[in-house]
PDB file of N, CA and C in Angstrom:
ATOM      1  N   UNK K  29      42.225 -72.092  40.384  1.00  0.00           N
ATOM      2  CA  UNK K  29      41.509 -71.589  41.538  1.00  0.00           C
ATOM      3  C   UNK K  29      41.384 -70.072  41.432  1.00  0.00           C
ATOM      4  N   UNK K  30      40.191 -69.586  41.598  1.00  0.00           N
ATOM      5  CA  UNK K  30      39.931 -68.156  41.505  1.00  0.00           C
ATOM      6  C   UNK K  30      40.261 -67.461  42.819  1.00  0.00           C
ATOM      7  N   UNK K  31      40.882 -66.301  42.717  1.00  0.00           N
ATOM      8  CA  UNK K  31      41.206 -65.501  43.895  1.00  0.00           C
ATOM      9  C   UNK K  31      40.329 -64.263  43.957  1.00  0.00           C
ATOM     10  N   UNK K  32      39.126 -64.389  43.426  1.00  0.00           N
ATOM     11  CA  UNK K  32      38.196 -63.268  43.396  1.00  0.00           C
ATOM     12  C   UNK K  32      37.010 -63.593  44.309  1.00  0.00           C
ATOM     13  N   UNK K  33      36.519 -62.556  44.976  1.00  0.00           N
ATOM     14  CA  UNK K  33      35.340 -62.693  45.818  1.00  0.00           C
ATOM     15  C   UNK K  33      34.231 -61.852  45.205  1.00  0.00           C
ATOM     16  N   UNK K  34      33.081 -62.460  45.011  1.00  0.00           N
ATOM     17  CA  UNK K  34      31.944 -61.766  44.412  1.00  0.00           C
ATOM     18  C   UNK K  34      30.810 -61.761  45.425  1.00  0.00           C
ATOM     19  N   UNK K  35      30.238 -60.590  45.655  1.00  0.00           N
ATOM     20  CA  UNK K  35      29.112 -60.505  46.581  1.00  0.00           C
ATOM     21  C   UNK K  35      28.000 -59.672  45.966  1.00  0.00           C
ATOM     22  N   UNK K  36      26.788 -59.957  46.414  1.00  0.00           N
ATOM     23  CA  UNK K  36      25.608 -59.253  45.918  1.00  0.00           C
ATOM     24  C   UNK K  36      25.117 -58.304  46.998  1.00  0.00           C
ATOM     25  N   UNK K  37      24.851 -57.080  46.592  1.00  0.00           N
ATOM     26  CA  UNK K  37      24.261 -56.082  47.471  1.00  0.00           C
ATOM     27  C   UNK K  37      22.814 -55.926  47.016  1.00  0.00           C
ATOM     28  N   UNK K  38      21.870 -56.572  47.704  1.00  0.00           N
ATOM     29  CA  UNK K  38      20.473 -56.579  47.253  1.00  0.00           C
ATOM     30  C   UNK K  38      19.945 -55.179  46.928  1.00  0.00           C
ATOM     31  N   UNK K  39      19.351 -55.080  45.750  1.00  0.00           N
ATOM     32  CA  UNK K  39      18.774 -53.814  45.320  1.00  0.00           C
ATOM     33  C   UNK K  39      19.768 -52.809  44.800  1.00  0.00           C
ATOM     34  N   UNK K  40      21.066 -53.125  44.875  1.00  0.00           N
ATOM     35  CA  UNK K  40      22.079 -52.153  44.466  1.00  0.00           C
ATOM     36  C   UNK K  40      22.990 -52.686  43.373  1.00  0.00           C
ATOM     37  N   UNK K  41      23.593 -53.829  43.601  1.00  0.00           N
ATOM     38  CA  UNK K  41      24.501 -54.320  42.590  1.00  0.00           C
ATOM     39  C   UNK K  41      25.397 -55.442  43.045  1.00  0.00           C
ATOM     40  N   UNK K  42      26.511 -55.561  42.338  1.00  0.00           N
ATOM     41  CA  UNK K  42      27.464 -56.638  42.538  1.00  0.00           C
ATOM     42  C   UNK K  42      28.816 -56.029  42.860  1.00  0.00           C
ATOM     43  N   UNK K  43      29.468 -56.574  43.897  1.00  0.00           N
ATOM     44  CA  UNK K  43      30.805 -56.124  44.284  1.00  0.00           C
ATOM     45  C   UNK K  43      31.801 -57.239  44.027  1.00  0.00           C
ATOM     46  N   UNK K  44      32.976 -56.855  43.543  1.00  0.00           N
ATOM     47  CA  UNK K  44      34.033 -57.810  43.243  1.00  0.00           C
ATOM     48  C   UNK K  44      35.289 -57.353  43.971  1.00  0.00           C
ATOM     49  N   UNK K  45      35.978 -58.297  44.613  1.00  0.00           N
ATOM     50  CA  UNK K  45      37.208 -57.974  45.335  1.00  0.00           C
ATOM     51  C   UNK K  45      38.269 -59.020  45.028  1.00  0.00           C
ATOM     52  N   UNK K  46      39.526 -58.606  45.127  1.00  0.00           N
ATOM     53  CA  UNK K  46      40.636 -59.531  44.928  1.00  0.00           C
ATOM     54  C   UNK K  46      41.213 -59.443  43.535  1.00  0.00           C
ATOM     55  N   UNK K  47      41.699 -60.582  43.070  1.00  0.00           N
ATOM     56  CA  UNK K  47      42.357 -60.663  41.766  1.00  0.00           C
ATOM     57  C   UNK K  47      41.354 -61.127  40.713  1.00  0.00           C
ATOM     58  N   UNK K  48      41.117 -60.286  39.728  1.00  0.00           N
ATOM     59  CA  UNK K  48      40.166 -60.609  38.660  1.00  0.00           C
ATOM     60  C   UNK K  48      40.943 -61.006  37.418  1.00  0.00           C
ATOM     61  N   UNK K  49      40.877 -62.300  37.093  1.00  0.00           N
ATOM     62  CA  UNK K  49      41.551 -62.800  35.901  1.00  0.00           C
ATOM     63  C   UNK K  49      40.627 -63.794  35.214  1.00  0.00           C
ATOM     64  N   UNK K  50      41.146 -64.486  34.223  1.00  0.00           N
ATOM     65  CA  UNK K  50      40.316 -65.401  33.433  1.00  0.00           C
ATOM     66  C   UNK K  50      39.622 -66.446  34.298  1.00  0.00           C
ATOM     67  N   UNK K  51      40.243 -66.856  35.391  1.00  0.00           N
ATOM     68  CA  UNK K  51      39.639 -67.863  36.264  1.00  0.00           C
ATOM     69  C   UNK K  51      38.387 -67.341  36.959  1.00  0.00           C
ATOM     70  N   UNK K  52      38.273 -66.032  37.135  1.00  0.00           N
ATOM     71  CA  UNK K  52      37.135 -65.465  37.844  1.00  0.00           C
ATOM     72  C   UNK K  52      36.015 -64.942  36.973  1.00  0.00           C
ATOM     73  N   UNK K  53      36.249 -64.855  35.661  1.00  0.00           N
ATOM     74  CA  UNK K  53      35.246 -64.268  34.762  1.00  0.00           C
ATOM     75  C   UNK K  53      33.912 -65.005  34.832  1.00  0.00           C
ATOM     76  N   UNK K  54      33.942 -66.314  34.764  1.00  0.00           N
ATOM     77  CA  UNK K  54      32.702 -67.092  34.725  1.00  0.00           C
ATOM     78  C   UNK K  54      31.874 -66.829  35.978  1.00  0.00           C
ATOM     79  N   UNK K  55      32.522 -66.834  37.138  1.00  0.00           N
ATOM     80  CA  UNK K  55      31.803 -66.605  38.394  1.00  0.00           C
ATOM     81  C   UNK K  55      31.180 -65.209  38.437  1.00  0.00           C
ATOM     82  N   UNK K  56      31.963 -64.200  38.093  1.00  0.00           N
ATOM     83  CA  UNK K  56      31.455 -62.821  38.125  1.00  0.00           C
ATOM     84  C   UNK K  56      30.311 -62.658  37.132  1.00  0.00           C
ATOM     85  N   UNK K  57      30.505 -63.125  35.912  1.00  0.00           N
ATOM     86  CA  UNK K  57      29.462 -62.984  34.894  1.00  0.00           C
ATOM     87  C   UNK K  57      28.177 -63.707  35.293  1.00  0.00           C
ATOM     88  N   UNK K  58      28.295 -64.879  35.918  1.00  0.00           N
ATOM     89  CA  UNK K  58      27.107 -65.620  36.346  1.00  0.00           C
ATOM     90  C   UNK K  58      26.358 -64.869  37.440  1.00  0.00           C
ATOM     91  N   UNK K  59      27.096 -64.287  38.390  1.00  0.00           N
ATOM     92  CA  UNK K  59      26.448 -63.518  39.460  1.00  0.00           C
ATOM     93  C   UNK K  59      25.728 -62.305  38.871  1.00  0.00           C
ATOM     94  N   UNK K  60      26.370 -61.621  37.920  1.00  0.00           N
ATOM     95  CA  UNK K  60      25.735 -60.460  37.278  1.00  0.00           C
ATOM     96  C   UNK K  60      24.467 -60.893  36.541  1.00  0.00           C
ATOM     97  N   UNK K  61      24.541 -61.970  35.782  1.00  0.00           N
ATOM     98  CA  UNK K  61      23.379 -62.474  35.047  1.00  0.00           C
ATOM     99  C   UNK K  61      22.243 -62.840  35.996  1.00  0.00           C
ATOM    100  N   UNK K  62      22.564 -63.557  37.063  1.00  0.00           N
ATOM    101  CA  UNK K  62      21.548 -63.947  38.040  1.00  0.00           C
ATOM    102  C   UNK K  62      20.931 -62.723  38.705  1.00  0.00           C
ATOM    103  N   UNK K  63      21.754 -61.748  39.036  1.00  0.00           N
ATOM    104  CA  UNK K  63      21.270 -60.533  39.690  1.00  0.00           C
ATOM    105  C   UNK K  63      20.307 -59.779  38.783  1.00  0.00           C
ATOM    106  N   UNK K  64      20.681 -59.627  37.523  1.00  0.00           N
ATOM    107  CA  UNK K  64      19.823 -58.908  36.576  1.00  0.00           C
ATOM    108  C   UNK K  64      18.524 -59.656  36.310  1.00  0.00           C
ATOM    109  N   UNK K  65      18.578 -60.973  36.356  1.00  0.00           N
ATOM    110  CA  UNK K  65      17.383 -61.768  36.107  1.00  0.00           C
ATOM    111  C   UNK K  65      16.418 -61.815  37.275  1.00  0.00           C
ATOM    112  N   UNK K  66      16.901 -61.467  38.454  1.00  0.00           N
ATOM    113  CA  UNK K  66      16.067 -61.594  39.637  1.00  0.00           C
ATOM    114  C   UNK K  66      15.567 -60.296  40.228  1.00  0.00           C
ATOM    115  N   UNK K  67      15.830 -59.178  39.576  1.00  0.00           N
ATOM    116  CA  UNK K  67      15.425 -57.896  40.161  1.00  0.00           C
ATOM    117  C   UNK K  67      15.030 -56.922  39.063  1.00  0.00           C
ATOM    118  N   UNK K  68      14.094 -56.054  39.383  1.00  0.00           N
ATOM    119  CA  UNK K  68      13.738 -54.967  38.469  1.00  0.00           C
ATOM    120  C   UNK K  68      14.552 -53.762  38.892  1.00  0.00           C
ATOM    121  N   UNK K  69      15.456 -53.337  38.041  1.00  0.00           N
ATOM    122  CA  UNK K  69      16.383 -52.263  38.386  1.00  0.00           C
ATOM    123  C   UNK K  69      16.329 -51.139  37.373  1.00  0.00           C
ATOM    124  N   UNK K  70      16.647 -49.955  37.844  1.00  0.00           N
ATOM    125  CA  UNK K  70      16.903 -48.831  36.950  1.00  0.00           C
ATOM    126  C   UNK K  70      18.401 -48.689  36.729  1.00  0.00           C
ATOM    127  N   UNK K  71      19.183 -49.173  37.717  1.00  0.00           N
ATOM    128  CA  UNK K  71      20.635 -49.006  37.703  1.00  0.00           C
ATOM    129  C   UNK K  71      21.298 -50.202  38.359  1.00  0.00           C
ATOM    130  N   UNK K  72      22.290 -50.772  37.695  1.00  0.00           N
ATOM    131  CA  UNK K  72      23.140 -51.804  38.284  1.00  0.00           C
ATOM    132  C   UNK K  72      24.480 -51.164  38.592  1.00  0.00           C
ATOM    133  N   UNK K  73      24.915 -51.268  39.838  1.00  0.00           N
ATOM    134  CA  UNK K  73      26.254 -50.813  40.199  1.00  0.00           C
ATOM    135  C   UNK K  73      27.169 -52.024  40.218  1.00  0.00           C
ATOM    136  N   UNK K  74      28.208 -51.977  39.405  1.00  0.00           N
ATOM    137  CA  UNK K  74      29.235 -53.011  39.372  1.00  0.00           C
ATOM    138  C   UNK K  74      30.443 -52.423  40.083  1.00  0.00           C
ATOM    139  N   UNK K  75      30.603 -52.779  41.344  1.00  0.00           N
ATOM    140  CA  UNK K  75      31.648 -52.199  42.187  1.00  0.00           C
ATOM    141  C   UNK K  75      32.921 -53.035  42.077  1.00  0.00           C
ATOM    142  N   UNK K  76      33.884 -52.499  41.348  1.00  0.00           N
ATOM    143  CA  UNK K  76      35.177 -53.154  41.163  1.00  0.00           C
ATOM    144  C   UNK K  76      36.267 -52.423  41.945  1.00  0.00           C
ATOM    145  N   UNK K  77      35.873 -51.571  42.887  1.00  0.00           N
ATOM    146  CA  UNK K  77      36.831 -50.727  43.607  1.00  0.00           C
ATOM    147  C   UNK K  77      37.778 -51.518  44.501  1.00  0.00           C
ATOM    148  N   UNK K  78      37.432 -52.758  44.837  1.00  0.00           N
ATOM    149  CA  UNK K  78      38.302 -53.581  45.680  1.00  0.00           C
ATOM    150  C   UNK K  78      39.084 -54.621  44.876  1.00  0.00           C
ATOM    151  N   UNK K  79      39.096 -54.481  43.555  1.00  0.00           N
ATOM    152  CA  UNK K  79      39.896 -55.379  42.712  1.00  0.00           C
ATOM    153  C   UNK K  79      41.344 -54.914  42.790  1.00  0.00           C
ATOM    154  N   UNK K  80      42.212 -55.789  43.293  1.00  0.00           N
ATOM    155  CA  UNK K  80      43.610 -55.412  43.509  1.00  0.00           C
ATOM    156  C   UNK K  80      44.480 -55.633  42.282  1.00  0.00           C
ATOM    157  N   UNK K  81      44.162 -56.647  41.500  1.00  0.00           N
ATOM    158  CA  UNK K  81      44.911 -56.954  40.281  1.00  0.00           C
ATOM    159  C   UNK K  81      43.927 -57.464  39.242  1.00  0.00           C
ATOM    160  N   UNK K  82      44.200 -57.146  37.984  1.00  0.00           N
ATOM    161  CA  UNK K  82      43.349 -57.672  36.916  1.00  0.00           C
ATOM    162  C   UNK K  82      44.083 -57.579  35.588  1.00  0.00           C
ATOM    163  N   UNK K  83      43.514 -58.239  34.611  1.00  0.00           N
ATOM    164  CA  UNK K  83      44.011 -58.157  33.247  1.00  0.00           C
ATOM    165  C   UNK K  83      42.823 -57.740  32.377  1.00  0.00           C
ATOM    166  N   UNK K  84      42.836 -58.110  31.139  1.00  0.00           N
ATOM    167  CA  UNK K  84      41.726 -57.734  30.262  1.00  0.00           C
ATOM    168  C   UNK K  84      40.413 -58.406  30.645  1.00  0.00           C
ATOM    169  N   UNK K  85      40.454 -59.272  31.643  1.00  0.00           N
ATOM    170  CA  UNK K  85      39.226 -59.874  32.158  1.00  0.00           C
ATOM    171  C   UNK K  85      38.270 -58.812  32.671  1.00  0.00           C
ATOM    172  N   UNK K  86      38.812 -57.727  33.185  1.00  0.00           N
ATOM    173  CA  UNK K  86      37.966 -56.630  33.670  1.00  0.00           C
ATOM    174  C   UNK K  86      37.126 -56.069  32.530  1.00  0.00           C
ATOM    175  N   UNK K  87      37.720 -55.958  31.360  1.00  0.00           N
ATOM    176  CA  UNK K  87      36.992 -55.457  30.192  1.00  0.00           C
ATOM    177  C   UNK K  87      35.853 -56.415  29.847  1.00  0.00           C
ATOM    178  N   UNK K  88      36.119 -57.705  29.886  1.00  0.00           N
ATOM    179  CA  UNK K  88      35.100 -58.710  29.573  1.00  0.00           C
ATOM    180  C   UNK K  88      33.946 -58.653  30.572  1.00  0.00           C
ATOM    181  N   UNK K  89      34.262 -58.483  31.838  1.00  0.00           N
ATOM    182  CA  UNK K  89      33.223 -58.400  32.869  1.00  0.00           C
ATOM    183  C   UNK K  89      32.341 -57.173  32.638  1.00  0.00           C
ATOM    184  N   UNK K  90      32.958 -56.039  32.330  1.00  0.00           N
ATOM    185  CA  UNK K  90      32.188 -54.813  32.087  1.00  0.00           C
ATOM    186  C   UNK K  90      31.334 -54.969  30.830  1.00  0.00           C
ATOM    187  N   UNK K  91      31.879 -55.553  29.783  1.00  0.00           N
ATOM    188  CA  UNK K  91      31.099 -55.767  28.549  1.00  0.00           C
ATOM    189  C   UNK K  91      29.902 -56.679  28.802  1.00  0.00           C
ATOM    190  N   UNK K  92      30.122 -57.718  29.589  1.00  0.00           N
ATOM    191  CA  UNK K  92      29.022 -58.629  29.926  1.00  0.00           C
ATOM    192  C   UNK K  92      27.935 -57.883  30.702  1.00  0.00           C
ATOM    193  N   UNK K  93      28.337 -57.073  31.659  1.00  0.00           N
ATOM    194  CA  UNK K  93      27.371 -56.297  32.446  1.00  0.00           C
ATOM    195  C   UNK K  93      26.636 -55.292  31.558  1.00  0.00           C
ATOM    196  N   UNK K  94      27.359 -54.662  30.621  1.00  0.00           N
ATOM    197  CA  UNK K  94      26.712 -53.716  29.696  1.00  0.00           C
ATOM    198  C   UNK K  94      25.648 -54.420  28.864  1.00  0.00           C
ATOM    199  N   UNK K  95      25.976 -55.580  28.341  1.00  0.00           N
ATOM    200  CA  UNK K  95      25.021 -56.328  27.518  1.00  0.00           C
ATOM    201  C   UNK K  95      23.808 -56.755  28.341  1.00  0.00           C
ATOM    202  N   UNK K  96      24.054 -57.216  29.551  1.00  0.00           N
ATOM    203  CA  UNK K  96      22.948 -57.619  30.422  1.00  0.00           C
ATOM    204  C   UNK K  96      22.051 -56.455  30.782  1.00  0.00           C
ATOM    205  N   UNK K  97      22.657 -55.313  31.059  1.00  0.00           N
ATOM    206  CA  UNK K  97      21.872 -54.117  31.392  1.00  0.00           C
ATOM    207  C   UNK K  97      21.058 -53.645  30.189  1.00  0.00           C
ATOM    208  N   UNK K  98      21.644 -53.709  29.007  1.00  0.00           N
ATOM    209  CA  UNK K  98      20.911 -53.315  27.800  1.00  0.00           C
ATOM    210  C   UNK K  98      19.686 -54.210  27.615  1.00  0.00           C
ATOM    211  N   UNK K  99      19.863 -55.494  27.836  1.00  0.00           N
ATOM    212  CA  UNK K  99      18.759 -56.443  27.695  1.00  0.00           C
ATOM    213  C   UNK K  99      17.689 -56.218  28.767  1.00  0.00           C
ATOM    214  N   UNK K 100      18.122 -55.870  29.981  1.00  0.00           N
ATOM    215  CA  UNK K 100      17.191 -55.666  31.099  1.00  0.00           C
ATOM    216  C   UNK K 100      16.597 -54.260  31.125  1.00  0.00           C
ATOM    217  N   UNK K 101      17.132 -53.369  30.292  1.00  0.00           N
ATOM    218  CA  UNK K 101      16.620 -52.003  30.244  1.00  0.00           C
ATOM    219  C   UNK K 101      17.031 -51.152  31.430  1.00  0.00           C
ATOM    220  N   UNK K 102      18.232 -51.389  31.943  1.00  0.00           N
ATOM    221  CA  UNK K 102      18.707 -50.568  33.061  1.00  0.00           C
ATOM    222  C   UNK K 102      20.086 -49.997  32.737  1.00  0.00           C
ATOM    223  N   UNK K 103      20.470 -48.999  33.487  1.00  0.00           N
ATOM    224  CA  UNK K 103      21.773 -48.361  33.306  1.00  0.00           C
ATOM    225  C   UNK K 103      22.835 -49.129  34.093  1.00  0.00           C
ATOM    226  N   UNK K 104      24.082 -48.922  33.717  1.00  0.00           N
ATOM    227  CA  UNK K 104      25.212 -49.550  34.400  1.00  0.00           C
ATOM    228  C   UNK K 104      26.128 -48.475  34.945  1.00  0.00           C
ATOM    229  N   UNK K 105      26.495 -48.619  36.210  1.00  0.00           N
ATOM    230  CA  UNK K 105      27.482 -47.747  36.849  1.00  0.00           C
ATOM    231  C   UNK K 105      28.642 -48.630  37.268  1.00  0.00           C
ATOM    232  N   UNK K 106      29.844 -48.328  36.784  1.00  0.00           N
ATOM    233  CA  UNK K 106      31.039 -49.083  37.137  1.00  0.00           C
ATOM    234  C   UNK K 106      31.880 -48.234  38.078  1.00  0.00           C
ATOM    235  N   UNK K 107      32.263 -48.823  39.206  1.00  0.00           N
ATOM    236  CA  UNK K 107      33.149 -48.167  40.164  1.00  0.00           C
ATOM    237  C   UNK K 107      34.480 -48.913  40.087  1.00  0.00           C
ATOM    238  N   UNK K 108      35.465 -48.358  39.362  1.00  0.00           N
ATOM    239  CA  UNK K 108      36.712 -49.088  39.140  1.00  0.00           C
ATOM    240  C   UNK K 108      37.764 -48.820  40.218  1.00  0.00           C
ATOM    241  N   UNK K 109      38.655 -49.774  40.386  1.00  0.00           N
ATOM    242  CA  UNK K 109      39.872 -49.546  41.166  1.00  0.00           C
ATOM    243  C   UNK K 109      40.918 -48.999  40.200  1.00  0.00           C
ATOM    244  N   UNK K 110      42.064 -48.616  40.716  1.00  0.00           N
ATOM    245  CA  UNK K 110      43.144 -48.166  39.834  1.00  0.00           C
ATOM    246  C   UNK K 110      43.566 -49.282  38.885  1.00  0.00           C
ATOM    247  N   UNK K 111      43.602 -50.528  39.381  1.00  0.00           N
ATOM    248  CA  UNK K 111      44.000 -51.662  38.539  1.00  0.00           C
ATOM    249  C   UNK K 111      43.015 -51.859  37.385  1.00  0.00           C
ATOM    250  N   UNK K 112      41.738 -51.737  37.667  1.00  0.00           N
ATOM    251  CA  UNK K 112      40.713 -51.881  36.625  1.00  0.00           C
ATOM    252  C   UNK K 112      40.813 -50.735  35.634  1.00  0.00           C
ATOM    253  N   UNK K 113      40.974 -49.551  36.145  1.00  0.00           N
ATOM    254  CA  UNK K 113      41.095 -48.366  35.281  1.00  0.00           C
ATOM    255  C   UNK K 113      42.272 -48.543  34.317  1.00  0.00           C
ATOM    256  N   UNK K 114      43.401 -49.017  34.822  1.00  0.00           N
ATOM    257  CA  UNK K 114      44.578 -49.212  33.977  1.00  0.00           C
ATOM    258  C   UNK K 114      44.338 -50.312  32.941  1.00  0.00           C
ATOM    259  N   UNK K 115      43.684 -51.403  33.340  1.00  0.00           N
ATOM    260  CA  UNK K 115      43.418 -52.500  32.398  1.00  0.00           C
ATOM    261  C   UNK K 115      42.498 -52.049  31.271  1.00  0.00           C
ATOM    262  N   UNK K 116      41.560 -51.172  31.597  1.00  0.00           N
ATOM    263  CA  UNK K 116      40.605 -50.716  30.586  1.00  0.00           C
ATOM    264  C   UNK K 116      41.174 -49.627  29.692  1.00  0.00           C
ATOM    265  N   UNK K 117      42.136 -48.880  30.215  1.00  0.00           N
ATOM    266  CA  UNK K 117      42.748 -47.783  29.455  1.00  0.00           C
ATOM    267  C   UNK K 117      44.262 -47.806  29.644  1.00  0.00           C
ATOM    268  N   UNK K 118      44.946 -48.824  29.103  1.00  0.00           N
ATOM    269  CA  UNK K 118      46.407 -48.885  29.280  1.00  0.00           C
ATOM    270  C   UNK K 118      47.085 -47.704  28.597  1.00  0.00           C
ATOM    271  N   UNK K 119      48.169 -47.308  29.159  1.00  0.00           N
ATOM    272  CA  UNK K 119      48.899 -46.147  28.611  1.00  0.00           C
ATOM    273  C   UNK K 119      49.950 -46.562  27.641  1.00  0.00           C
TER     274      UNK K 119
END
């Protein structure tokens, strides 16, 4: 069971809240793919600022969004939480 909440902000991007782990990757990636396929954007904001816990799944989600943005011809802006920042750049 996934403990992640994914929401779409029309015209702006995708927000993720809660615990982001392997169980939530498929849902987040599908929402990002659907969002990119349904809108003409210059910039996708992937708001991960409300992610309370995560593992390397955060890296996978960002990579998926980067690939989707490259294909759609738009830029990606990631807003990380401290947990996401640490997962992406462990000390």
